Amino acid sequence: MSLRQFLILALMGVLLGAGASAVYKWIQEAQQHAEPAGAAERLPDFTLPNVDGSPWRAEEWRGKVMVLNFWATWCPPCRREMPLFVRLDERFRDRGALFVGIAIDDPQAVRDFIDTHGIEFPMLLGQERGIELARRLGNRLEALPYTVVTDREGRVRLRRAGEMTERTLLPLLEQLLQQ
């Protein structure tokens, strides 16, 4: 290999590495960004089946602070954040918070996960309609997990692609439940 070929290959490698690094950084920032939503944005009414096949309509739960979590059993960050949602559901359900899981997954895998992890909040089966709902709520990258928090009037107050943290969610829940 000549020196010129080596330099061209080395330059191509550097450019490819820099481009891949920039794309990776952009995706990471998009997934980790907790984005306050405009106050005028509202949760659309939607109906999805729960794990037993019964329809669940969002409109029936207006007046609650809702935490909608789009997730899947095969998604490692989704699995890691689920214990946080279980803990916060137990802590805040009597104060007017409602956690709702929207699984983009196989129904039996979801049922098994619920049983194994003692999840008591509503778990819906999203499939294609769940993906479309997440898109309508701002999940441009169709990333999982994706969490949306609404106030008692159904206004979207937070959207987050990527794993949710207690540091992000706890103060927001406290604030919204006091209103």
Short mmCIF file of C-alpha atoms in Angstrom, two decimals:
data_model
loop_
_atom_site.label_atom_id
_atom_site.label_comp_id
_atom_site.label_asym_id
_atom_site.label_seq_id
_atom_site.Cartn_x
_atom_site.Cartn_y
_atom_site.Cartn_z
CA MET A 1 0.00 0.00 0.00
CA SER A 2 1.38 3.37 -0.97
CA LEU A 3 1.67 6.29 1.43
CA ARG A 4 -1.06 8.13 -0.48
CA GLN A 5 -3.51 5.21 -0.18
CA PHE A 6 -2.72 4.91 3.51
CA LEU A 7 -3.34 8.62 4.11
CA ILE A 8 -6.63 8.51 2.19
CA LEU A 9 -7.79 5.47 4.18
CA ALA A 10 -6.70 7.08 7.45
CA LEU A 11 -8.55 10.31 6.60
CA MET A 12 -11.67 8.33 5.66
CA GLY A 13 -11.47 6.48 8.97
CA VAL A 14 -11.17 9.72 10.94
CA LEU A 15 -14.11 11.28 9.08
CA LEU A 16 -16.23 8.16 9.50
CA GLY A 17 -15.41 8.02 13.20
CA ALA A 18 -16.22 11.71 13.69
CA GLY A 19 -19.51 11.34 11.83
CA ALA A 20 -20.51 8.25 13.80
CA SER A 21 -19.59 10.01 17.04
CA ALA A 22 -21.72 13.04 16.15
CA VAL A 23 -24.71 10.86 15.24
CA TYR A 24 -24.31 8.83 18.45
CA LYS A 25 -24.12 12.00 20.55
CA TRP A 26 -27.24 13.43 18.85
CA ILE A 27 -29.21 10.22 19.52
CA GLN A 28 -28.04 10.07 23.14
CA GLU A 29 -29.03 13.70 23.75
CA ALA A 30 -32.43 13.16 22.13
CA GLN A 31 -33.06 10.09 24.27
CA GLN A 32 -31.90 11.66 27.54
CA HIS A 33 -33.56 15.03 27.14
CA ALA A 34 -36.48 15.74 29.45
CA GLU A 35 -38.49 18.25 27.49
CA PRO A 36 -41.18 20.39 29.10
CA ALA A 37 -44.12 20.50 26.74
CA GLY A 38 -46.21 23.54 25.94
CA ALA A 39 -49.14 24.09 28.31
CA ALA A 40 -51.63 24.09 25.43
CA GLU A 41 -50.76 20.51 24.43
CA ARG A 42 -53.23 17.96 25.73
CA LEU A 43 -53.29 14.22 25.95
CA PRO A 44 -55.54 13.03 23.13
CA ASP A 45 -58.36 10.70 24.04
CA PHE A 46 -57.37 7.17 23.12
CA THR A 47 -58.60 3.66 23.73
CA LEU A 48 -56.28 0.68 24.02
CA PRO A 49 -56.87 -2.83 25.36
CA ASN A 50 -55.47 -3.83 28.72
CA VAL A 51 -53.65 -7.16 29.10
CA ASP A 52 -56.98 -8.94 29.58
CA GLY A 53 -58.33 -7.49 26.32
CA SER A 54 -60.77 -5.04 27.91
CA PRO A 55 -60.79 -1.55 26.38
CA TRP A 56 -59.23 1.22 28.46
CA ARG A 57 -60.19 4.79 27.59
CA ALA A 58 -57.95 7.65 28.72
CA GLU A 59 -60.87 10.07 29.02
CA GLU A 60 -62.16 8.06 31.99
CA TRP A 61 -59.11 9.08 34.02
CA ARG A 62 -59.18 12.85 33.57
CA GLY A 63 -58.62 14.64 36.85
CA LYS A 64 -55.58 12.50 37.63
CA VAL A 65 -51.92 13.32 37.16
CA MET A 66 -50.99 10.68 34.59
CA VAL A 67 -47.62 9.10 33.90
CA LEU A 68 -47.76 7.23 30.59
CA ASN A 69 -44.81 4.96 29.94
CA PHE A 70 -44.29 3.38 26.51
CA TRP A 71 -42.07 0.34 26.97
CA ALA A 72 -41.30 -3.28 26.04
CA THR A 73 -40.09 -6.32 27.95
CA TRP A 74 -37.15 -6.74 25.55
CA CYS A 75 -35.92 -3.17 26.21
CA PRO A 76 -33.21 -3.07 28.95
CA PRO A 77 -33.75 0.59 30.01
CA CYS A 78 -37.51 -0.08 30.11
CA ARG A 79 -36.95 -2.99 32.48
CA ARG A 80 -34.57 -0.94 34.65
CA GLU A 81 -37.00 1.95 35.13
CA MET A 82 -40.07 -0.17 35.90
CA PRO A 83 -39.25 -0.59 39.65
CA LEU A 84 -39.20 3.23 39.92
CA PHE A 85 -42.72 3.41 38.46
CA VAL A 86 -43.93 0.66 40.81
CA ARG A 87 -42.52 2.53 43.85
CA LEU A 88 -43.91 5.90 42.79
CA ASP A 89 -47.29 4.39 41.93
CA GLU A 90 -47.53 2.94 45.44
CA ARG A 91 -46.48 6.26 46.95
CA PHE A 92 -48.72 8.60 44.93
CA ARG A 93 -51.80 6.66 43.77
CA ASP A 94 -53.86 7.78 46.79
CA ARG A 95 -52.93 11.39 46.07
CA GLY A 96 -54.33 11.36 42.53
CA ALA A 97 -51.49 10.02 40.39
CA LEU A 98 -52.12 7.32 37.81
CA PHE A 99 -49.30 5.36 36.22
CA VAL A 100 -50.15 3.63 32.94
CA GLY A 101 -47.84 1.30 31.04
CA ILE A 102 -48.29 1.06 27.28
CA ALA A 103 -46.44 -2.04 26.14
CA ILE A 104 -45.22 -2.37 22.57
CA ASP A 105 -44.78 -6.09 23.00
CA ASP A 106 -46.19 -9.59 22.97
CA PRO A 107 -49.22 -9.82 25.31
CA GLN A 108 -48.02 -12.97 27.09
CA ALA A 109 -44.55 -11.50 27.70
CA VAL A 110 -46.24 -8.44 29.22
CA ARG A 111 -48.48 -10.58 31.47
CA ASP A 112 -45.47 -12.56 32.67
CA PHE A 113 -43.54 -9.35 33.37
CA ILE A 114 -46.46 -7.90 35.35
CA ASP A 115 -46.73 -11.06 37.46
CA THR A 116 -42.99 -11.26 38.09
CA HIS A 117 -42.62 -7.60 39.08
CA GLY A 118 -45.85 -7.10 41.02
CA ILE A 119 -47.12 -4.27 38.83
CA GLU A 120 -50.53 -3.06 39.98
CA PHE A 121 -51.08 -0.03 37.73
CA PRO A 122 -52.95 -0.35 34.40
CA MET A 123 -50.95 -2.02 31.66
CA LEU A 124 -52.18 -1.52 28.10
CA LEU A 125 -51.17 -3.25 24.88
CA GLY A 126 -50.09 -0.59 22.42
CA GLN A 127 -48.79 -2.34 19.33
CA GLU A 128 -49.18 -0.09 16.25
CA ARG A 129 -51.75 2.21 17.88
CA GLY A 130 -49.43 2.68 20.83
CA ILE A 131 -46.54 3.60 18.54
CA GLU A 132 -48.78 6.11 16.75
CA LEU A 133 -49.91 7.59 20.09
CA ALA A 134 -46.28 7.96 21.19
CA ARG A 135 -45.52 9.73 17.89
CA ARG A 136 -48.46 12.10 18.42
CA LEU A 137 -47.06 12.85 21.87
CA GLY A 138 -43.68 13.85 20.44
CA ASN A 139 -41.68 10.63 20.22
CA ARG A 140 -40.12 11.48 16.85
CA LEU A 141 -37.46 8.77 17.12
CA GLU A 142 -39.95 6.10 18.23
CA ALA A 143 -37.58 5.46 21.13
CA LEU A 144 -38.33 3.17 24.03
CA PRO A 145 -38.79 3.85 26.82
CA TYR A 146 -40.78 7.03 26.31
CA THR A 147 -42.60 8.72 29.18
CA VAL A 148 -45.26 11.44 29.13
CA VAL A 149 -46.59 13.19 32.24
CA THR A 150 -49.88 15.11 32.18
CA ASP A 151 -51.51 17.33 34.77
CA ARG A 152 -55.06 16.90 36.08
CA GLU A 153 -56.48 18.78 33.06
CA GLY A 154 -54.72 16.48 30.60
CA ARG A 155 -52.05 19.02 29.59
CA VAL A 156 -48.73 17.43 28.69
CA ARG A 157 -46.13 18.68 31.18
CA LEU A 158 -43.17 16.45 30.40
CA ARG A 159 -41.97 14.21 27.59
CA ARG A 160 -38.85 12.11 27.93
CA ALA A 161 -37.22 9.66 25.57
CA GLY A 162 -34.93 7.28 27.40
CA GLU A 163 -34.80 5.93 30.91
CA MET A 164 -36.70 7.99 33.47
CA THR A 165 -35.00 8.94 36.72
CA GLU A 166 -36.44 9.65 40.13
CA ARG A 167 -34.59 12.97 40.13
CA THR A 168 -36.62 14.08 37.11
CA LEU A 169 -40.00 12.56 37.94
CA LEU A 170 -40.37 12.99 41.71
CA PRO A 171 -40.31 16.82 41.90
CA LEU A 172 -42.68 17.10 38.95
CA LEU A 173 -45.17 14.70 40.53
CA GLU A 174 -44.99 16.58 43.84
CA GLN A 175 -45.63 19.87 42.05
CA LEU A 176 -48.51 18.62 39.89
CA LEU A 177 -50.24 16.82 42.76
CA GLN A 178 -50.22 20.00 44.85
CA GLN A 179 -52.08 21.93 42.14
#
